PDB file of C-alpha atoms (C1' of nucleotides) in Angstrom:
ATOM      1  CA  MET C   1     -57.671 -87.906  43.996  1.00  0.00           C
ATOM      2  CA  PRO C   2     -56.663 -85.844  41.006  1.00  0.00           C
ATOM      3  CA  LYS C   3     -59.222 -83.857  39.262  1.00  0.00           C
ATOM      4  CA  ASN C   4     -60.500 -85.202  35.818  1.00  0.00           C
ATOM      5  CA  PRO C   5     -57.952 -84.890  33.031  1.00  0.00           C
ATOM      6  CA  GLU C   6     -59.879 -82.146  31.513  1.00  0.00           C
ATOM      7  CA  PRO C   7     -58.097 -81.812  28.053  1.00  0.00           C
ATOM      8  CA  GLU C   8     -56.986 -78.355  28.630  1.00  0.00           C
ATOM      9  CA  ARG C   9     -58.822 -76.285  25.953  1.00  0.00           C
ATOM     10  CA  LEU C  10     -56.900 -74.522  23.530  1.00  0.00           C
ATOM     11  CA  GLU C  11     -57.461 -70.596  23.513  1.00  0.00           C
ATOM     12  CA  LEU C  12     -57.993 -69.567  20.077  1.00  0.00           C
ATOM     13  CA  LEU C  13     -55.508 -67.338  18.378  1.00  0.00           C
ATOM     14  CA  GLN C  14     -56.903 -63.842  17.508  1.00  0.00           C
ATOM     15  CA  GLY C  15     -58.008 -63.797  14.093  1.00  0.00           C
ATOM     16  CA  THR C  16     -58.508 -67.398  13.524  1.00  0.00           C
ATOM     17  CA  LEU C  17     -62.264 -67.368  14.670  1.00  0.00           C
ATOM     18  CA  ASP C  18     -63.336 -65.488  11.435  1.00  0.00           C
ATOM     19  CA  MET C  19     -61.703 -68.090   9.417  1.00  0.00           C
ATOM     20  CA  LEU C  20     -63.099 -71.081  11.100  1.00  0.00           C
ATOM     21  CA  ILE C  21     -66.559 -69.623  10.977  1.00  0.00           C
ATOM     22  CA  LEU C  22     -66.379 -68.979   7.108  1.00  0.00           C
ATOM     23  CA  ARG C  23     -64.931 -72.474   6.760  1.00  0.00           C
ATOM     24  CA  THR C  24     -67.522 -74.045   8.734  1.00  0.00           C
ATOM     25  CA  LEU C  25     -70.195 -72.278   6.594  1.00  0.00           C
ATOM     26  CA  GLN C  26     -68.726 -73.749   3.524  1.00  0.00           C
ATOM     27  CA  TRP C  27     -69.988 -77.051   4.566  1.00  0.00           C
ATOM     28  CA  GLY C  28     -73.632 -75.338   4.179  1.00  0.00           C
ATOM     29  CA  ALA C  29     -75.817 -72.805   6.108  1.00  0.00           C
ATOM     30  CA  GLN C  30     -75.770 -73.028   9.658  1.00  0.00           C
ATOM     31  CA  HIS C  31     -77.205 -71.072  12.740  1.00  0.00           C
ATOM     32  CA  GLY C  32     -74.765 -69.491  15.521  1.00  0.00           C
ATOM     33  CA  HIS C  33     -75.171 -72.301  17.963  1.00  0.00           C
ATOM     34  CA  GLY C  34     -74.628 -74.866  15.474  1.00  0.00           C
ATOM     35  CA  ILE C  35     -71.429 -73.241  14.147  1.00  0.00           C
ATOM     36  CA  GLY C  36     -69.995 -73.259  17.587  1.00  0.00           C
ATOM     37  CA  GLN C  37     -71.025 -76.996  18.121  1.00  0.00           C
ATOM     38  CA  ALA C  38     -69.455 -77.820  14.585  1.00  0.00           C
ATOM     39  CA  ILE C  39     -66.047 -76.156  15.625  1.00  0.00           C
ATOM     40  CA  SER C  40     -65.954 -78.025  18.884  1.00  0.00           C
ATOM     41  CA  SER C  41     -66.688 -81.269  17.428  1.00  0.00           C
ATOM     42  CA  GLN C  42     -64.540 -81.033  14.269  1.00  0.00           C
ATOM     43  CA  SER C  43     -61.682 -80.245  16.618  1.00  0.00           C
ATOM     44  CA  ASP C  44     -62.335 -83.002  18.927  1.00  0.00           C
ATOM     45  CA  ASP C  45     -63.565 -80.605  21.690  1.00  0.00           C
ATOM     46  CA  LEU C  46     -60.074 -79.024  21.801  1.00  0.00           C
ATOM     47  CA  LEU C  47     -61.332 -75.833  20.606  1.00  0.00           C
ATOM     48  CA  LYS C  48     -64.528 -74.068  22.129  1.00  0.00           C
ATOM     49  CA  VAL C  49     -66.047 -70.941  21.011  1.00  0.00           C
ATOM     50  CA  GLU C  50     -67.615 -68.862  23.719  1.00  0.00           C
ATOM     51  CA  THR C  51     -70.944 -67.181  22.875  1.00  0.00           C
ATOM     52  CA  GLY C  52     -69.316 -63.768  23.994  1.00  0.00           C
ATOM     53  CA  SER C  53     -66.955 -64.400  21.014  1.00  0.00           C
ATOM     54  CA  LEU C  54     -69.296 -66.149  18.555  1.00  0.00           C
ATOM     55  CA  TYR C  55     -72.093 -63.678  18.177  1.00  0.00           C
ATOM     56  CA  PRO C  56     -70.222 -60.604  17.883  1.00  0.00           C
ATOM     57  CA  ALA C  57     -67.866 -62.380  15.048  1.00  0.00           C
ATOM     58  CA  LEU C  58     -71.026 -63.338  13.274  1.00  0.00           C
ATOM     59  CA  HIS C  59     -72.274 -59.820  13.297  1.00  0.00           C
ATOM     60  CA  ARG C  60     -68.936 -58.473  12.498  1.00  0.00           C
ATOM     61  CA  LEU C  61     -68.695 -60.806   9.457  1.00  0.00           C
ATOM     62  CA  GLU C  62     -72.238 -59.969   8.269  1.00  0.00           C
ATOM     63  CA  LYS C  63     -71.477 -56.208   8.550  1.00  0.00           C
ATOM     64  CA  ARG C  64     -68.633 -56.764   6.201  1.00  0.00           C
ATOM     65  CA  GLY C  65     -70.646 -58.525   3.856  1.00  0.00           C
ATOM     66  CA  TRP C  66     -68.909 -62.017   4.106  1.00  0.00           C
ATOM     67  CA  LEU C  67     -72.084 -63.745   5.558  1.00  0.00           C
ATOM     68  CA  LYS C  68     -75.835 -63.207   5.063  1.00  0.00           C
ATOM     69  CA  SER C  69     -78.495 -64.311   7.416  1.00  0.00           C
ATOM     70  CA  GLU C  70     -82.179 -65.383   7.507  1.00  0.00           C
ATOM     71  CA  TRP C  71     -84.547 -66.373  10.128  1.00  0.00           C
ATOM     72  CA  GLY C  72     -85.568 -70.096  10.148  1.00  0.00           C
ATOM     73  CA  ILE C  73     -86.392 -72.896  12.304  1.00  0.00           C
ATOM     74  CA  SER C  74     -83.748 -75.292  13.887  1.00  0.00           C
ATOM     75  CA  GLU C  75     -83.890 -78.960  13.745  1.00  0.00           C
ATOM     76  CA  ALA C  76     -84.699 -78.812  17.365  1.00  0.00           C
ATOM     77  CA  ASN C  77     -87.665 -76.780  16.615  1.00  0.00           C
ATOM     78  CA  HIS C  78     -86.410 -73.561  17.743  1.00  0.00           C
ATOM     79  CA  LYS C  79     -86.148 -70.157  15.987  1.00  0.00           C
ATOM     80  CA  ALA C  80     -82.767 -69.699  14.748  1.00  0.00           C
ATOM     81  CA  LYS C  81     -80.797 -67.215  12.623  1.00  0.00           C
ATOM     82  CA  TYR C  82     -79.268 -69.094   9.681  1.00  0.00           C
ATOM     83  CA  TYR C  83     -75.963 -67.767   8.220  1.00  0.00           C
ATOM     84  CA  GLN C  84     -74.551 -68.620   4.761  1.00  0.00           C
ATOM     85  CA  LEU C  85     -71.509 -67.418   2.916  1.00  0.00           C
ATOM     86  CA  THR C  86     -71.613 -64.605   0.153  1.00  0.00           C
ATOM     87  CA  ALA C  87     -69.524 -64.582  -2.896  1.00  0.00           C
ATOM     88  CA  ALA C  88     -67.407 -62.026  -0.942  1.00  0.00           C
ATOM     89  CA  GLY C  89     -67.135 -64.384   1.956  1.00  0.00           C
ATOM     90  CA  LYS C  90     -65.896 -67.175  -0.120  1.00  0.00           C
ATOM     91  CA  ALA C  91     -63.079 -64.894  -1.537  1.00  0.00           C
ATOM     92  CA  GLN C  92     -62.198 -63.791   2.083  1.00  0.00           C
ATOM     93  CA  LEU C  93     -62.073 -67.516   3.234  1.00  0.00           C
ATOM     94  CA  SER C  94     -59.551 -67.922   0.376  1.00  0.00           C
ATOM     95  CA  ARG C  95     -57.492 -65.115   1.379  1.00  0.00           C
ATOM     96  CA  GLU C  96     -57.730 -66.139   5.289  1.00  0.00           C
ATOM     97  CA  ARG C  97     -56.667 -69.587   4.125  1.00  0.00           C
ATOM     98  CA  ASP C  98     -53.580 -68.381   2.281  1.00  0.00           C
ATOM     99  CA  ARG C  99     -52.539 -66.121   4.962  1.00  0.00           C
ATOM    100  CA  TRP C 100     -52.810 -68.903   7.508  1.00  0.00           C
ATOM    101  CA  THR C 101     -50.825 -71.224   5.361  1.00  0.00           C
ATOM    102  CA  GLN C 102     -48.313 -68.624   4.867  1.00  0.00           C
ATOM    103  CA  LEU C 103     -48.049 -67.892   8.518  1.00  0.00           C
ATOM    104  CA  VAL C 104     -47.917 -71.496   9.593  1.00  0.00           C
ATOM    105  CA  GLY C 105     -44.941 -72.068   7.067  1.00  0.00           C
ATOM    106  CA  VAL C 106     -42.959 -69.238   8.331  1.00  0.00           C
ATOM    107  CA  ILE C 107     -43.408 -69.930  11.977  1.00  0.00           C
ATOM    108  CA  GLY C 108     -42.787 -73.509  11.435  1.00  0.00           C
ATOM    109  CA  LYS C 109     -39.667 -72.838   9.717  1.00  0.00           C
ATOM    110  CA  ILE C 110     -38.517 -70.602  12.726  1.00  0.00           C
ATOM    111  CA  MET C 111     -39.778 -73.205  15.211  1.00  0.00           C
ATOM    112  CA  ASN C 112     -38.250 -76.191  13.577  1.00  0.00           C
ATOM    113  CA  PRO C 113     -35.696 -75.375  10.943  1.00  0.00           C
ATOM    114  CA  ALA C 114     -34.907 -78.980  10.466  1.00  0.00           C
ATOM    115  CA  ALA C 115     -38.364 -79.794   9.138  1.00  0.00           C
ATOM    116  CA  GLU C 116     -37.251 -78.121   5.892  1.00  0.00           C
TER     117      GLU C 116
ATOM    118  CA  MET J   1     -46.250 -47.176 -12.958  1.00  0.00           C
ATOM    119  CA  PRO J   2     -47.009 -49.545 -10.101  1.00  0.00           C
ATOM    120  CA  LYS J   3     -45.560 -49.436  -6.638  1.00  0.00           C
ATOM    121  CA  ASN J   4     -43.134 -51.686  -5.655  1.00  0.00           C
ATOM    122  CA  PRO J   5     -44.357 -55.152  -4.961  1.00  0.00           C
ATOM    123  CA  GLU J   6     -43.948 -54.740  -1.187  1.00  0.00           C
ATOM    124  CA  PRO J   7     -44.444 -58.347  -0.041  1.00  0.00           C
ATOM    125  CA  GLU J   8     -47.555 -57.499   2.159  1.00  0.00           C
ATOM    126  CA  ARG J   9     -46.283 -58.223   5.708  1.00  0.00           C
ATOM    127  CA  LEU J  10     -48.008 -60.731   7.638  1.00  0.00           C
ATOM    128  CA  GLU J  11     -49.428 -59.438  10.885  1.00  0.00           C
ATOM    129  CA  LEU J  12     -48.659 -61.627  13.773  1.00  0.00           C
ATOM    130  CA  LEU J  13     -51.104 -63.720  15.257  1.00  0.00           C
ATOM    131  CA  GLN J  14     -51.667 -62.591  18.835  1.00  0.00           C
ATOM    132  CA  GLY J  15     -49.865 -64.925  21.162  1.00  0.00           C
ATOM    133  CA  THR J  16     -47.013 -66.005  18.716  1.00  0.00           C
ATOM    134  CA  LEU J  17     -44.676 -63.247  19.475  1.00  0.00           C
ATOM    135  CA  ASP J  18     -43.909 -64.519  23.062  1.00  0.00           C
ATOM    136  CA  MET J  19     -43.053 -67.798  21.546  1.00  0.00           C
ATOM    137  CA  LEU J  20     -40.989 -66.402  18.699  1.00  0.00           C
ATOM    138  CA  ILE J  21     -38.728 -64.410  21.143  1.00  0.00           C
ATOM    139  CA  LEU J  22     -38.250 -67.425  23.300  1.00  0.00           C
ATOM    140  CA  ARG J  23     -37.437 -69.486  20.356  1.00  0.00           C
ATOM    141  CA  THR J  24     -34.923 -66.986  19.071  1.00  0.00           C
ATOM    142  CA  LEU J  25     -33.142 -66.703  22.307  1.00  0.00           C
ATOM    143  CA  GLN J  26     -32.716 -70.395  22.225  1.00  0.00           C
ATOM    144  CA  TRP J  27     -30.089 -69.560  19.683  1.00  0.00           C
ATOM    145  CA  GLY J  28     -28.210 -67.383  22.359  1.00  0.00           C
ATOM    146  CA  ALA J  29     -28.404 -64.323  24.196  1.00  0.00           C
ATOM    147  CA  GLN J  30     -29.605 -61.458  22.221  1.00  0.00           C
ATOM    148  CA  HIS J  31     -30.603 -57.624  22.758  1.00  0.00           C
ATOM    149  CA  GLY J  32     -34.004 -56.500  21.789  1.00  0.00           C
ATOM    150  CA  HIS J  33     -33.009 -54.791  18.662  1.00  0.00           C
ATOM    151  CA  GLY J  34     -31.185 -57.954  17.621  1.00  0.00           C
ATOM    152  CA  ILE J  35     -34.277 -60.206  18.317  1.00  0.00           C
ATOM    153  CA  GLY J  36     -36.542 -58.164  16.249  1.00  0.00           C
ATOM    154  CA  GLN J  37     -34.086 -58.391  13.339  1.00  0.00           C
ATOM    155  CA  ALA J  38     -33.380 -62.088  13.789  1.00  0.00           C
ATOM    156  CA  ILE J  39     -37.237 -62.773  13.486  1.00  0.00           C
ATOM    157  CA  SER J  40     -37.350 -60.639  10.350  1.00  0.00           C
ATOM    158  CA  SER J  41     -34.599 -62.258   8.682  1.00  0.00           C
ATOM    159  CA  GLN J  42     -35.629 -65.872   9.759  1.00  0.00           C
ATOM    160  CA  SER J  43     -38.862 -65.182   8.201  1.00  0.00           C
ATOM    161  CA  ASP J  44     -37.488 -63.727   4.917  1.00  0.00           C
ATOM    162  CA  ASP J  45     -38.889 -60.390   6.078  1.00  0.00           C
ATOM    163  CA  LEU J  46     -42.456 -61.647   6.018  1.00  0.00           C
ATOM    164  CA  LEU J  47     -42.634 -61.040   9.788  1.00  0.00           C
ATOM    165  CA  LYS J  48     -41.966 -57.762  11.208  1.00  0.00           C
ATOM    166  CA  VAL J  49     -41.771 -57.080  14.826  1.00  0.00           C
ATOM    167  CA  GLU J  50     -42.753 -53.269  15.910  1.00  0.00           C
ATOM    168  CA  THR J  51     -40.787 -51.938  18.694  1.00  0.00           C
ATOM    169  CA  GLY J  52     -43.919 -51.049  20.303  1.00  0.00           C
ATOM    170  CA  SER J  53     -44.699 -54.718  20.569  1.00  0.00           C
ATOM    171  CA  LEU J  54     -41.308 -56.017  20.982  1.00  0.00           C
ATOM    172  CA  TYR J  55     -40.065 -54.014  24.203  1.00  0.00           C
ATOM    173  CA  PRO J  56     -43.474 -54.583  26.216  1.00  0.00           C
ATOM    174  CA  ALA J  57     -43.166 -58.290  25.313  1.00  0.00           C
ATOM    175  CA  LEU J  58     -39.705 -58.502  26.630  1.00  0.00           C
ATOM    176  CA  HIS J  59     -40.707 -56.649  29.889  1.00  0.00           C
ATOM    177  CA  ARG J  60     -43.527 -59.047  30.114  1.00  0.00           C
ATOM    178  CA  LEU J  61     -41.507 -62.208  29.673  1.00  0.00           C
ATOM    179  CA  GLU J  62     -38.828 -60.996  32.092  1.00  0.00           C
ATOM    180  CA  LYS J  63     -41.461 -60.196  34.623  1.00  0.00           C
ATOM    181  CA  ARG J  64     -42.790 -63.713  34.403  1.00  0.00           C
ATOM    182  CA  GLY J  65     -39.288 -65.116  34.815  1.00  0.00           C
ATOM    183  CA  TRP J  66     -38.906 -66.605  31.455  1.00  0.00           C
ATOM    184  CA  LEU J  67     -36.156 -64.211  30.753  1.00  0.00           C
ATOM    185  CA  LYS J  68     -33.254 -62.325  32.531  1.00  0.00           C
ATOM    186  CA  SER J  69     -31.328 -59.442  31.128  1.00  0.00           C
ATOM    187  CA  GLU J  70     -28.054 -57.814  31.577  1.00  0.00           C
ATOM    188  CA  TRP J  71     -26.514 -54.651  30.041  1.00  0.00           C
ATOM    189  CA  GLY J  72     -23.847 -55.110  27.830  1.00  0.00           C
ATOM    190  CA  ILE J  73     -22.361 -53.672  24.411  1.00  0.00           C
ATOM    191  CA  SER J  74     -23.472 -54.605  21.162  1.00  0.00           C
ATOM    192  CA  GLU J  75     -21.466 -55.622  18.209  1.00  0.00           C
ATOM    193  CA  ALA J  76     -22.091 -52.143  16.634  1.00  0.00           C
ATOM    194  CA  ASN J  77     -20.580 -50.594  19.965  1.00  0.00           C
ATOM    195  CA  HIS J  78     -23.801 -49.538  21.509  1.00  0.00           C
ATOM    196  CA  LYS J  79     -25.246 -49.899  24.984  1.00  0.00           C
ATOM    197  CA  ALA J  80     -27.720 -52.771  24.742  1.00  0.00           C
ATOM    198  CA  LYS J  81     -29.622 -55.063  27.086  1.00  0.00           C
ATOM    199  CA  TYR J  82     -29.087 -58.614  26.555  1.00  0.00           C
ATOM    200  CA  TYR J  83     -31.682 -61.234  27.307  1.00  0.00           C
ATOM    201  CA  GLN J  84     -31.423 -64.845  27.717  1.00  0.00           C
ATOM    202  CA  LEU J  85     -33.660 -67.703  28.535  1.00  0.00           C
ATOM    203  CA  THR J  86     -33.946 -68.977  32.074  1.00  0.00           C
ATOM    204  CA  ALA J  87     -34.801 -72.671  32.937  1.00  0.00           C
ATOM    205  CA  ALA J  88     -38.282 -71.484  33.515  1.00  0.00           C
ATOM    206  CA  GLY J  89     -38.250 -69.959  29.971  1.00  0.00           C
ATOM    207  CA  LYS J  90     -37.072 -73.070  28.315  1.00  0.00           C
ATOM    208  CA  ALA J  91     -39.867 -74.969  29.877  1.00  0.00           C
ATOM    209  CA  GLN J  92     -42.226 -72.326  28.937  1.00  0.00           C
ATOM    210  CA  LEU J  93     -40.954 -72.423  25.285  1.00  0.00           C
ATOM    211  CA  SER J  94     -41.658 -76.117  25.313  1.00  0.00           C
ATOM    212  CA  ARG J  95     -45.339 -75.713  26.321  1.00  0.00           C
ATOM    213  CA  GLU J  96     -45.954 -72.929  23.721  1.00  0.00           C
ATOM    214  CA  ARG J  97     -44.238 -75.092  21.097  1.00  0.00           C
ATOM    215  CA  ASP J  98     -46.544 -77.976  21.936  1.00  0.00           C
ATOM    216  CA  ARG J  99     -49.618 -75.639  22.090  1.00  0.00           C
ATOM    217  CA  TRP J 100     -48.732 -74.295  18.657  1.00  0.00           C
ATOM    218  CA  THR J 101     -48.217 -77.744  17.014  1.00  0.00           C
ATOM    219  CA  GLN J 102     -51.501 -78.819  18.452  1.00  0.00           C
ATOM    220  CA  LEU J 103     -53.297 -75.654  17.417  1.00  0.00           C
ATOM    221  CA  VAL J 104     -51.878 -75.996  13.844  1.00  0.00           C
ATOM    222  CA  GLY J 105     -52.961 -79.526  13.671  1.00  0.00           C
ATOM    223  CA  VAL J 106     -56.613 -78.932  14.692  1.00  0.00           C
ATOM    224  CA  ILE J 107     -57.020 -75.798  12.435  1.00  0.00           C
ATOM    225  CA  GLY J 108     -55.303 -77.541   9.593  1.00  0.00           C
ATOM    226  CA  LYS J 109     -57.756 -80.550  10.006  1.00  0.00           C
ATOM    227  CA  ILE J 110     -60.463 -78.205   9.881  1.00  0.00           C
ATOM    228  CA  MET J 111     -59.514 -76.113   6.981  1.00  0.00           C
ATOM    229  CA  ASN J 112     -58.203 -79.153   4.969  1.00  0.00           C
ATOM    230  CA  PRO J 113     -59.704 -82.283   5.937  1.00  0.00           C
ATOM    231  CA  ALA J 114     -58.415 -84.175   2.996  1.00  0.00           C
ATOM    232  CA  ALA J 115     -54.953 -83.719   4.239  1.00  0.00           C
ATOM    233  CA  GLU J 116     -55.601 -86.396   6.962  1.00  0.00           C
TER     234      GLU J 116
ATOM    235  C1'  DG K   1     -99.168 -76.988  35.700  1.00  0.00           C
ATOM    236  C1'  DA K   2     -94.615 -76.247  37.554  1.00  0.00           C
ATOM    237  C1'  DA K   3     -89.959 -76.904  37.418  1.00  0.00           C
ATOM    238  C1'  DC K   4     -86.143 -77.651  34.930  1.00  0.00           C
ATOM    239  C1'  DA K   5     -82.972 -78.640  31.116  1.00  0.00           C
ATOM    240  C1'  DA K   6     -81.602 -77.456  26.674  1.00  0.00           C
ATOM    241  C1'  DG K   7     -81.712 -74.602  22.749  1.00  0.00           C
ATOM    242  C1'  DC K   8     -80.855 -70.276  20.761  1.00  0.00           C
ATOM    243  C1'  DC K   9     -80.035 -65.047  20.630  1.00  0.00           C
ATOM    244  C1'  DG K  10     -77.819 -61.433  22.632  1.00  0.00           C
ATOM    245  C1'  DT K  11     -74.941 -57.506  25.356  1.00  0.00           C
ATOM    246  C1'  DA K  12     -71.565 -55.384  28.691  1.00  0.00           C
ATOM    247  C1'  DG K  13     -67.179 -54.960  30.268  1.00  0.00           C
ATOM    248  C1'  DA K  14     -62.560 -56.481  31.491  1.00  0.00           C
ATOM    249  C1'  DC K  15     -58.403 -58.090  29.614  1.00  0.00           C
ATOM    250  C1'  DG K  16     -54.486 -58.755  26.886  1.00  0.00           C
ATOM    251  C1'  DC K  17     -51.740 -58.084  22.752  1.00  0.00           C
ATOM    252  C1'  DT K  18     -50.127 -55.543  18.702  1.00  0.00           C
ATOM    253  C1'  DC K  19     -49.973 -51.443  16.319  1.00  0.00           C
ATOM    254  C1'  DT K  20     -48.976 -46.446  15.368  1.00  0.00           C
ATOM    255  C1'  DA K  21     -46.697 -42.512  16.869  1.00  0.00           C
ATOM    256  C1'  DC K  22     -43.798 -40.455  19.628  1.00  0.00           C
ATOM    257  C1'  DG K  23     -39.372 -39.410  22.347  1.00  0.00           C
ATOM    258  C1'  DT K  24     -34.489 -39.961  24.109  1.00  0.00           C
ATOM    259  C1'  DA K  25     -29.399 -41.027  23.662  1.00  0.00           C
ATOM    260  C1'  DT K  26     -25.235 -42.735  21.533  1.00  0.00           C
ATOM    261  C1'  DG K  27     -21.753 -43.918  18.066  1.00  0.00           C
ATOM    262  C1'  DA K  28     -20.190 -43.659  13.056  1.00  0.00           C
ATOM    263  C1'  DA K  29     -19.590 -41.275   8.562  1.00  0.00           C
ATOM    264  C1'  DC K  30     -18.538 -37.397   5.839  1.00  0.00           C
TER     265       DC K  30
ATOM    266  C1'  DG M   1     -21.806 -30.476  13.222  1.00  0.00           C
ATOM    267  C1'  DT M   2     -25.308 -32.844  10.688  1.00  0.00           C
ATOM    268  C1'  DT M   3     -27.152 -37.115   9.406  1.00  0.00           C
ATOM    269  C1'  DC M   4     -27.946 -41.684   9.844  1.00  0.00           C
ATOM    270  C1'  DA M   5     -28.092 -46.368  12.069  1.00  0.00           C
ATOM    271  C1'  DT M   6     -28.303 -48.318  16.592  1.00  0.00           C
ATOM    272  C1'  DA M   7     -30.737 -49.068  20.627  1.00  0.00           C
ATOM    273  C1'  DC M   8     -34.053 -48.341  24.436  1.00  0.00           C
ATOM    274  C1'  DG M   9     -38.503 -46.862  25.861  1.00  0.00           C
ATOM    275  C1'  DT M  10     -43.685 -45.142  26.569  1.00  0.00           C
ATOM    276  C1'  DA M  11     -48.510 -43.709  25.675  1.00  0.00           C
ATOM    277  C1'  DG M  12     -52.790 -44.721  23.623  1.00  0.00           C
ATOM    278  C1'  DA M  13     -55.866 -46.511  20.270  1.00  0.00           C
ATOM    279  C1'  DG M  14     -57.787 -50.660  18.334  1.00  0.00           C
ATOM    280  C1'  DC M  15     -59.310 -55.312  18.143  1.00  0.00           C
ATOM    281  C1'  DG M  16     -60.806 -59.577  19.337  1.00  0.00           C
ATOM    282  C1'  DT M  17     -61.730 -62.978  23.028  1.00  0.00           C
ATOM    283  C1'  DC M  18     -63.093 -64.106  27.485  1.00  0.00           C
ATOM    284  C1'  DT M  19     -66.183 -64.103  31.504  1.00  0.00           C
ATOM    285  C1'  DA M  20     -70.731 -63.125  33.094  1.00  0.00           C
ATOM    286  C1'  DC M  21     -74.966 -61.891  32.515  1.00  0.00           C
ATOM    287  C1'  DG M  22     -79.938 -61.949  30.798  1.00  0.00           C
ATOM    288  C1'  DG M  23     -84.051 -63.331  27.972  1.00  0.00           C
ATOM    289  C1'  DC M  24     -87.055 -66.149  25.260  1.00  0.00           C
ATOM    290  C1'  DT M  25     -88.845 -70.701  23.562  1.00  0.00           C
ATOM    291  C1'  DT M  26     -89.552 -75.880  23.552  1.00  0.00           C
ATOM    292  C1'  DG M  27     -89.368 -80.396  25.592  1.00  0.00           C
ATOM    293  C1'  DT M  28     -89.618 -83.390  29.469  1.00  0.00           C
ATOM    294  C1'  DT M  29     -90.255 -84.810  34.267  1.00  0.00           C
ATOM    295  C1'  DC M  30     -93.056 -85.048  38.194  1.00  0.00           C
TER     296       DC M  30
END
DNA sequence: GAACAAGCCGTAGACGCTCTACGTATGAAC
DNA sequence: GTTCATACGTAGAGCGTCTACGGCTTGTTC
């Protein structure tokens, strides 16, 4: 009997996690655990962010000033650090989105020239 | 006087170089230097592959059996190692292309939900 | 009240890929 | 015979993701 299908997670491309985190926070402040789950669910579980990637990324983004944090209480009544976008973070998201669009366009053109 | 525009190269996303190399070889056998130039020109010079990335990538791909190589003489009359896709390489390209498409789709959906 | 799952934060270290910075050799142009 | 483009390559740094831990708190089950 074959194993369960297991949708074969997509590994993240390096550099996309920061953008996805910033994007997720555009929907509103969120704590780390919640951000990870949001990315998972918004991608129909194709993307999964490991905690060993997630928390260093959040610290990194905060250190760069794209995010600011504040302790609070989660919906599940747990202590949680809530992150939200700063103005600089919004600008950064915009830059990363542009870059992503450009990259997808260029690579798409190479991979599938007919589509032009 | 401002510096020349300099189109701000796009750094490659990690993991895409292998796919681009395989794709380039789908157009026919090519040597390393030529592959780098092809990627540059096909991307309107937005992408640039450094030799320190390119050659290790080629060796890596050959070791995995996606490519095979053969010494020859380039159009410019230089000794050059020509690479071509193996059957396994074609299969790999197909997998990477699917993965790329899926990833772009998922991320696009997160970044720009309206587009659905 | 003990045991256990779930929620939430975090770090350490391995791994893999790209980059910068070198180094070598050959052929063509002048 | 010097200079430039062509062509191959390596060494090592840097960075981001992953695996694998560990810790604490709240809620549930028996």
